[in-house]
Short mmCIF file of C-alpha atoms in Angstrom, two decimals:
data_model
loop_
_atom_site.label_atom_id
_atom_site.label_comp_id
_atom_site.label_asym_id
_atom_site.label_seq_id
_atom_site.Cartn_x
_atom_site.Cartn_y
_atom_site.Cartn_z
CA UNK A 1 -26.81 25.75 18.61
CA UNK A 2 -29.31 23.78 16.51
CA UNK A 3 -27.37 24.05 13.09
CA UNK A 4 -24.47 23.05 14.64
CA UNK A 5 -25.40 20.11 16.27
CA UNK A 6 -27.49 18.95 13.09
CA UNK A 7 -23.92 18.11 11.56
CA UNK A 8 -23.24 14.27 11.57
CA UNK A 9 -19.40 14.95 12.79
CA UNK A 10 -20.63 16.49 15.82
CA UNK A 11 -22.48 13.52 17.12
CA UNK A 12 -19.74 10.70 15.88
CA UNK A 13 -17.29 12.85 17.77
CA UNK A 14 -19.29 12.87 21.05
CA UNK A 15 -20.16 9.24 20.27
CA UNK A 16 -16.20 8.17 20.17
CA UNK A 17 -15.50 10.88 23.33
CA UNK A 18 -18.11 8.79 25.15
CA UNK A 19 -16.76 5.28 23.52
CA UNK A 20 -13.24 6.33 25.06
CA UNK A 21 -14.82 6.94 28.49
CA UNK A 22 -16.88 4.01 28.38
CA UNK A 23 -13.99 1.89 27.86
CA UNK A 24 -11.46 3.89 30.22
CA UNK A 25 -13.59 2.72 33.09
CA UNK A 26 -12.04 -0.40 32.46
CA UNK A 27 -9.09 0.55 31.17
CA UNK A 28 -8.23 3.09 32.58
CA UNK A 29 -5.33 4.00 30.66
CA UNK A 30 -6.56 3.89 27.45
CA UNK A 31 -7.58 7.40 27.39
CA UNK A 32 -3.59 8.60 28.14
CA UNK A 33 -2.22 10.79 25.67
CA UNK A 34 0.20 8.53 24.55
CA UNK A 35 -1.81 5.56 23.64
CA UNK A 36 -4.24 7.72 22.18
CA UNK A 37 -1.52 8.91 19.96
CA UNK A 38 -0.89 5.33 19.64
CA UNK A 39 -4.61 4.64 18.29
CA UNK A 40 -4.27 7.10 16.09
CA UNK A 41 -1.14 6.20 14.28
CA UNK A 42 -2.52 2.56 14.09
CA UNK A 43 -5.46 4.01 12.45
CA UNK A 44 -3.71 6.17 9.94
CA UNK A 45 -3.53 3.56 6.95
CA UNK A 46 -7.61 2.67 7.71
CA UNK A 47 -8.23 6.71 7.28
CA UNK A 48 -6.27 6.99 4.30
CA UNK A 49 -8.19 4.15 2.74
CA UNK A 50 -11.25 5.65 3.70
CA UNK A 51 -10.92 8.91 2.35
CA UNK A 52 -9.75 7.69 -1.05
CA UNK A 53 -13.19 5.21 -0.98
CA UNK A 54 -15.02 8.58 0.27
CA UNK A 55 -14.51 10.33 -3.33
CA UNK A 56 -15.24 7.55 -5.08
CA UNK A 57 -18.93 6.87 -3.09
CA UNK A 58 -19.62 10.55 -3.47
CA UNK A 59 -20.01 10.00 -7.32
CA UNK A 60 -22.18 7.16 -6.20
CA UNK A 61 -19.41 4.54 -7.37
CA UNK A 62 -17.66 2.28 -4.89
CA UNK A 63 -14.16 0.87 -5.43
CA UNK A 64 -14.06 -2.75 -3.99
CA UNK A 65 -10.29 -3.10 -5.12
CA UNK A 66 -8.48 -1.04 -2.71
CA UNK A 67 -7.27 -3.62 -0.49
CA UNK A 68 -6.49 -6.07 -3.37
CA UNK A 69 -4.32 -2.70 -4.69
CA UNK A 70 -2.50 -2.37 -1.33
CA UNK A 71 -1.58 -5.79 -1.82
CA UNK A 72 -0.29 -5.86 -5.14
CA UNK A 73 1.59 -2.41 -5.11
CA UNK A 74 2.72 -3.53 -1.27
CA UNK A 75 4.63 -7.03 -2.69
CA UNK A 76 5.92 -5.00 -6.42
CA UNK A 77 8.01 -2.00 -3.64
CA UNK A 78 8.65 -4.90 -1.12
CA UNK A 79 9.88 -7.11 -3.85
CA UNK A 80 11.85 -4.03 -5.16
CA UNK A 81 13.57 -3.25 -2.02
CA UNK A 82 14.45 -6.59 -1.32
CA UNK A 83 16.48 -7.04 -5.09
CA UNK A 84 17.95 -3.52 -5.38
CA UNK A 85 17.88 -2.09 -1.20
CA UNK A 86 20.10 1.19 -2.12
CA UNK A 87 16.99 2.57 -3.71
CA UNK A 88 15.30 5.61 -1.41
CA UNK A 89 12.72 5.40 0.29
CA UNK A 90 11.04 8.31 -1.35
CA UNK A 91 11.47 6.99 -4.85
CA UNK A 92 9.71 3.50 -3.58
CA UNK A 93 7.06 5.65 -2.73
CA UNK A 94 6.62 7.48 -6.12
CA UNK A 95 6.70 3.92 -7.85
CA UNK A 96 3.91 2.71 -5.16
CA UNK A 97 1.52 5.77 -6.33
CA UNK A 98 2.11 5.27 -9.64
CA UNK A 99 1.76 1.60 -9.58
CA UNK A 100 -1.55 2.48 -7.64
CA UNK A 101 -2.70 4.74 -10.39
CA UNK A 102 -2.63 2.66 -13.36
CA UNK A 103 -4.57 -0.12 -11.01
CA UNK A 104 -7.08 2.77 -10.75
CA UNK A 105 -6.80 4.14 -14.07
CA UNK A 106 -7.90 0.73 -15.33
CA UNK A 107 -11.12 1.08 -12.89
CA UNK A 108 -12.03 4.21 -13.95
CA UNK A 109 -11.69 3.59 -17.75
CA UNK A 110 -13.99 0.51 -17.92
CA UNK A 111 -16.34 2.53 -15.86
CA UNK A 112 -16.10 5.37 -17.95
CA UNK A 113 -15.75 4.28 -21.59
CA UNK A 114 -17.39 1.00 -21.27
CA UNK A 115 -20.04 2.40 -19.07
CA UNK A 116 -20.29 -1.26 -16.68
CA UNK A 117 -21.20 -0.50 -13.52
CA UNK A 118 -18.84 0.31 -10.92
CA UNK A 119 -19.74 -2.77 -8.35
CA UNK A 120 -19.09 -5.20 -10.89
CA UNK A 121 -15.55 -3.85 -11.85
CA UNK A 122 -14.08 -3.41 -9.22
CA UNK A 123 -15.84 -6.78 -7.92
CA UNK A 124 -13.76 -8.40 -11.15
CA UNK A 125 -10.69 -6.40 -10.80
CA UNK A 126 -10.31 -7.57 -6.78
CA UNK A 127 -9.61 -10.49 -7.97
CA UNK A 128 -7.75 -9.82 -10.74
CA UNK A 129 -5.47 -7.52 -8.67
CA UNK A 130 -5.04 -10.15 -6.21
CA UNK A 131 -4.18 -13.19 -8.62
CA UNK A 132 -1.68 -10.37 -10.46
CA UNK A 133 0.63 -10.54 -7.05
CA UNK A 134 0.58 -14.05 -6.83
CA UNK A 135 1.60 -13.78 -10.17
CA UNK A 136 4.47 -11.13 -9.74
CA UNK A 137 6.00 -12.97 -6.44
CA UNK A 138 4.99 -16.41 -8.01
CA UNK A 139 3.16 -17.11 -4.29
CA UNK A 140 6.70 -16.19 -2.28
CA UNK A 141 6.73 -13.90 0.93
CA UNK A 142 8.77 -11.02 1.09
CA UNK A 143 9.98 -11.31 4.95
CA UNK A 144 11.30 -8.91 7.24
CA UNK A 145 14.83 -9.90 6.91
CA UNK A 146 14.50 -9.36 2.99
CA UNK A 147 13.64 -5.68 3.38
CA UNK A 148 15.99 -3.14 4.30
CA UNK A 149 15.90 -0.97 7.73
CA UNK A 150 15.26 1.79 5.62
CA UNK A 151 12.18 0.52 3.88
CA UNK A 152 10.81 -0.89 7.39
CA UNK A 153 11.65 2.60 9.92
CA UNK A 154 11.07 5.10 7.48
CA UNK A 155 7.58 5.59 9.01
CA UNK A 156 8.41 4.60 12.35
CA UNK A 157 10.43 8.03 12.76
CA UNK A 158 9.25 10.17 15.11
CA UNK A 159 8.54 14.14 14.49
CA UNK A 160 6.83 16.21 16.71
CA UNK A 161 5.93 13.72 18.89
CA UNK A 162 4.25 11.76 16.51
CA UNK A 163 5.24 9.15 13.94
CA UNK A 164 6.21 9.86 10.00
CA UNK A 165 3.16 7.73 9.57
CA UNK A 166 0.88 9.49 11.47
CA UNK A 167 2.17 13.05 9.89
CA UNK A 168 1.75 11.03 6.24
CA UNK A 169 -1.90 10.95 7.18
CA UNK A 170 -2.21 14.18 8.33
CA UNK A 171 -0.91 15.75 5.13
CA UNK A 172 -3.31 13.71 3.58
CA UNK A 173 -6.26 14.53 5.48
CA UNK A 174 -5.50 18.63 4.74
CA UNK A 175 -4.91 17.69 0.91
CA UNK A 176 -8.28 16.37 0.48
CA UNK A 177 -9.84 18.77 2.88
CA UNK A 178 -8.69 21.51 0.82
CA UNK A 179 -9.60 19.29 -2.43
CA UNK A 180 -12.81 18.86 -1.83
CA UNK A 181 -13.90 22.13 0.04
CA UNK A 182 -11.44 24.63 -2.47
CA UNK A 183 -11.42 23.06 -5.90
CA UNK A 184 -13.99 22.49 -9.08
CA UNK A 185 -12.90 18.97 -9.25
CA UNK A 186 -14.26 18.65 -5.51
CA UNK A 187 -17.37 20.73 -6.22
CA UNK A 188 -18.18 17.90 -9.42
CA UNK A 189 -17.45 15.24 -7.38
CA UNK A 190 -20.63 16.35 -4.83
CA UNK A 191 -22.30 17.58 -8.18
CA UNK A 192 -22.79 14.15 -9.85
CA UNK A 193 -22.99 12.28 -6.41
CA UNK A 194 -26.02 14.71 -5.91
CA UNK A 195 -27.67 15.23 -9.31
CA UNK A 196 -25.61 13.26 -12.16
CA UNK A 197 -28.30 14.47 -14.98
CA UNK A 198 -28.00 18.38 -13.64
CA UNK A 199 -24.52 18.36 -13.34
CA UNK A 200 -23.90 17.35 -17.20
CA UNK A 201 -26.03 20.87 -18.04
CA UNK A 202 -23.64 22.27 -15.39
CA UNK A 203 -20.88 21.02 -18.14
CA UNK A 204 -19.21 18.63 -15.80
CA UNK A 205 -17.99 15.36 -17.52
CA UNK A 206 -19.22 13.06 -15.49
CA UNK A 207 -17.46 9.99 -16.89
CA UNK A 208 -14.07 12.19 -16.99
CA UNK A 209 -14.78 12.91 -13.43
CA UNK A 210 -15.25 9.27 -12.38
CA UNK A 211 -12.37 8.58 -14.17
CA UNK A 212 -10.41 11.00 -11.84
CA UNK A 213 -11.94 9.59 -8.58
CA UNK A 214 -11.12 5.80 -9.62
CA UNK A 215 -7.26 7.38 -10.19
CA UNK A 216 -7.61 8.94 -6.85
CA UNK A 217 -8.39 5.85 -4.84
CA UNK A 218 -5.95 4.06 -6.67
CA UNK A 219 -2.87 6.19 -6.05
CA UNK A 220 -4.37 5.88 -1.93
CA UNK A 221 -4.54 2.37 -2.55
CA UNK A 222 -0.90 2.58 -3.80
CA UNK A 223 0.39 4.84 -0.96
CA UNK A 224 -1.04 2.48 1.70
CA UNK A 225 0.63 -0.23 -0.02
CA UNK A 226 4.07 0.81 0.98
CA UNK A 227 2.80 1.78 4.72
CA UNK A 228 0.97 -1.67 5.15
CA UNK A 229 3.90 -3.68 4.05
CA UNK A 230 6.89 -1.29 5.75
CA UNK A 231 4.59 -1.12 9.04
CA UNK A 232 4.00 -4.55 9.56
CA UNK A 233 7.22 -6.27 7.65
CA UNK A 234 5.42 -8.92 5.44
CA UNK A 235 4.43 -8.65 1.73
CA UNK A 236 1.86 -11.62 0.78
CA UNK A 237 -0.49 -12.52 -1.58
CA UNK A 238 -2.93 -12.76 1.51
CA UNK A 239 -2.21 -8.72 2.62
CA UNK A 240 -5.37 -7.24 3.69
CA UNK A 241 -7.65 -9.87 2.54
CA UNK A 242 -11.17 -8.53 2.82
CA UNK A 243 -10.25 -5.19 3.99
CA UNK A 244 -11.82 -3.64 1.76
CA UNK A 245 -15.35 -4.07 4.38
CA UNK A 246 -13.72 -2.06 6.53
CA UNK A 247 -12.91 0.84 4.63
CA UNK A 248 -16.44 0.75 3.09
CA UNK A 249 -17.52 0.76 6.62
CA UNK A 250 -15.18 3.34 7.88
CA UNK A 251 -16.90 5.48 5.44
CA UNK A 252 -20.76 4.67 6.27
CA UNK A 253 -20.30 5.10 10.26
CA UNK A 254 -18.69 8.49 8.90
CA UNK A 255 -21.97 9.84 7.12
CA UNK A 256 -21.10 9.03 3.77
CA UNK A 257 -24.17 8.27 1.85
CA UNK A 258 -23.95 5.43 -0.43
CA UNK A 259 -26.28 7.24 -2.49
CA UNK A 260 -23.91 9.37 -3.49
CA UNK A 261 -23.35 13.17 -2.95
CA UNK A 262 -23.26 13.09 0.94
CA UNK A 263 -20.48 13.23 3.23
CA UNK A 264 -16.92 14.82 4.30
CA UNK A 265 -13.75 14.66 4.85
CA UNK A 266 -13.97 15.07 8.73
CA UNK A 267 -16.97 12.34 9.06
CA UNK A 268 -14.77 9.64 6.95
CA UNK A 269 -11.78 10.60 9.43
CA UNK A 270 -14.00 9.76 12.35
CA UNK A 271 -15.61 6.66 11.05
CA UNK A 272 -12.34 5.32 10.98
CA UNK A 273 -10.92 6.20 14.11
CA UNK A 274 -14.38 5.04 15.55
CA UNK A 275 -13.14 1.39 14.44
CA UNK A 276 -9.71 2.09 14.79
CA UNK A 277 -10.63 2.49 18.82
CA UNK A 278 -13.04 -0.65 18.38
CA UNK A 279 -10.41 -2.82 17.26
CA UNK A 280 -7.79 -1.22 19.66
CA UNK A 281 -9.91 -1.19 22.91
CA UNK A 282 -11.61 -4.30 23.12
CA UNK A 283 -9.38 -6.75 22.75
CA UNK A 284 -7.69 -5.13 25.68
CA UNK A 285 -10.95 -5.54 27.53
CA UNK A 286 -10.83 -8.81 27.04
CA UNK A 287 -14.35 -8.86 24.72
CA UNK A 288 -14.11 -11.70 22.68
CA UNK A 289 -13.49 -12.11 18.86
CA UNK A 290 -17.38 -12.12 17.96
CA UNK A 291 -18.29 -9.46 19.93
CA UNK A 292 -15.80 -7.12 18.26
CA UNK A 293 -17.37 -8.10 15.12
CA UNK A 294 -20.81 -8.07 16.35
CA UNK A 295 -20.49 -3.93 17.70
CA UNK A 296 -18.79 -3.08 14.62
CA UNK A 297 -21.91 -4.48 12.32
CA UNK A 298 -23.95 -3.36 15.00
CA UNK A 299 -22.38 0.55 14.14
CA UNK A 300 -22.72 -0.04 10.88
CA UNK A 301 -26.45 -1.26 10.78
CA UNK A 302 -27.23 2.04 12.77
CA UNK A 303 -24.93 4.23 10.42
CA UNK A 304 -27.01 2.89 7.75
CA UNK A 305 -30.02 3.24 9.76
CA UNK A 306 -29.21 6.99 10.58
CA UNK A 307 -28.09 8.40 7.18
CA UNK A 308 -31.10 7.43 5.29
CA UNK A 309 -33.59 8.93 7.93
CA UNK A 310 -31.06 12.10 7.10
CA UNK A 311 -31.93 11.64 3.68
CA UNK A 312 -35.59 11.16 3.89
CA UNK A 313 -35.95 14.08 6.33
CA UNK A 314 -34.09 16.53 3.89
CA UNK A 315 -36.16 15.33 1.00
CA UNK A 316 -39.66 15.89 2.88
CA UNK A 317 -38.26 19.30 3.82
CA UNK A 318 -37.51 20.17 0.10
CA UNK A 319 -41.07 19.09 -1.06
CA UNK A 320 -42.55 21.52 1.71
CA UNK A 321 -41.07 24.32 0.47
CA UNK A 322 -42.16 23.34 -3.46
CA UNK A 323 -45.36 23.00 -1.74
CA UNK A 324 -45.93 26.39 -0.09
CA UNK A 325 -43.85 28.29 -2.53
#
C-alpha cells in the first residue's frame, strides 16, 4: 500500500476526485457524466500541449514556443482552407504537423548544433513565430464564415459517445505512453533528463536526442494548431497568446520536474485536467477572474513546492545507502 501511494498520480488523482466534489456541492451537476465528458474534451488540446512540453522538460529543456506554433500553423491550414476549401481534412492535418515540425526542427537545431541554451531559443523564436503569422496573413483574421464546415465539425463528430477531438487525444495519450514506457528513444529521453554526462558513456546522443524532442513538441504544437483554430472558428495573430504558462504549468502540477528526468505521461494528463476543471468549474461558481488565477498559481507554487521535497528526499535516501554500503 505504501509504494503505491508514494506515486505522485495517485495523490493528483484523489486531489481532482476531491476538487470535483468540492465544487459539486455547489454545483451540483458538475460531476454528471456528461459534463464531465464535456471537461474533458475542452481539455484535450491543453493535454496534448502538455505532453509534447513533458518530453522536452524531461531532457531538462523547455520549449516556450508552443503556443506561438499553434498560432502560426493554426492561421497557414485556416488560411489554406479558406483559398482552396475542397482540400480534406486529413491532408490539412498532415500539412499542420509538418508545418509544426520544421518550427521545431529549427528549435532543436540551434539547441543542438549551436549549443544556446534552450530558454533563450525558444524565448527568441516565440516571437519570431508569432511576428511570422502576422507576416503570412499580413494582420487579417481568418473568420468562421471563411472556413469550410468541414474544416470547423471535423472534430466536433461524435464516436463512441465522445467527440473526434477527445478520441484525437486519446490516441495521443497511448502513443506517448507506449513511447516513452516501450522505446530507446523514451528510455534516452529520462537518461539525459537524469544524468546527461552518464548517458553519453551509455552512447546516447544527447544533442541528437534533443533534437528529436524539440521535433516532437513541434509536430504537437502543429496538431493543436488545426484543433485550436477548427474548435473555436478564428485564426489570429493573437491565438493563444501566453499559453504557453499554462502548458508549462499543466506539466509542473503533473510531477514533472523541471530538473529534468522526472515525470510521466499519466501525471502531465492530470495536471492538465486539474486546470482544465479549474478553468471549467469556477467560473460557473461564480469565483471571480482573480481568484481563478490566484488557485491556479496557488497549485502551482505547491507543485513546485512538492516535487523538490520529492527530489531532496530521494537524494538523502541515495547517500544513505553510499553511506552504509
Amino acid at each position: 500500500m505504501k509504494s503505491f501511494l508514494k506515486y505522485r498520480e495517485i495523490w493528483l488523482l484523489a486531489g481532482i476526485v476531491v476538487l470535483i466534489g468540492l465544487i459539486s456541492t455547489r454545483f451540483p451537476g458538475f460531476a454528471d457524466p456528461a459534463n464531465l465528458r464535456q471537461v474533458f474534451n475542452d481539455t484535450s488540446i491543453l493535454m496534448i500541449l502538455a505532453l509534447g512540453q513533458m518530453v522536452v522538460i524531461l531532457t531538462r529543456s523547455i520549449d516556450l514556443s508552443m503556443a506561438s506554433n499553434l498560432c502560426f500553423t493554426g492561421m497557414v491550414v485556416a488560411m489554406l482552407n479558406a483559398a482552396h476549401p475542397a482540400i480534406p481534412i486529413p491532408v490539412l492535418i498532415v500539412i499542420a504537423l509538418l508545418v509544426g515540425l520544421m518550427l521545431g526542427a529549427i528549435n532543436g537545431f540551434l539547441v543542438w548544433r549551436l549549443n544556446i541554451p534552450s530558454i533563450v531559443v525558444t524565448l527568441g523564436t516565440l516571437t519570431i513565430y508569432r511576428g511570422a503569422t502576422f507576416v503570412v496573413s499580413g494582420g487579417a483574421w481568418v473568420n468562421a464564415d471563411q472556413m469550410s464546415p468541414a474544416f470547423i465539425n471535423f472534430q466536433r463528430a461524435a464516436f463512441l459517445g465522445l467527440p473526434v477531438l477527445s478520441w484525437i487525444a486519446i490516441i495521443v495519450i497511448a502513443l506517448f505512453f507506449l513511447v516513452m514506457t516501450r522505446t530507446a528513444i523514451g528510455r534516452s529521453i529520462y537518461a539525459i533528463g537524469v544524468n546527461p554526462t552518464a548517458s553519453v558513456y551509455a552512447g546516447i546522443d544527447v544533442g541528437r536526442t534533443k533534437f528529436i524532442v524539440f521535433c516532437i513538441s513541434g509536430m504537437i504544437g502543429g496538431l493543436a494548431g488545426y484543433l485550436w483554430i477548427s474548435r473555436y472558428v478564428i485564426a489570429s495573430v493573437e491565438v493563444a497568446n501566453g499559453y504557453e504558462l499554462n502548458i508549462i504549468a499543466a506539466c509542473v502540477i503533473g510531477g514533472i520536474s523541471i530538473a529534468g528526468g522526472i515525470g510521466s505521461v499519466g501525471g502531465a494528463v492530470l495536471g492538465a485536467l486539474f486546470l482544465g476543471i479549474i478553468s471549467n468549474a469556477l467560473p460557473v461558481i461564480n469565483i471571480s477572474p482573480f481568484w481563478q488565477m490566484a488557485i491556479s498559481g496557488s497549485a502551482i507554487i505547491l507543485a513546485v513546492v512538492l516535487n523538490a521535497r520529492g527530489e531532496r528526499r530521494q537524494g538523502r535516501i541515495i547517500l544513505r545507502k553510499a553511506e552504509a554500503a
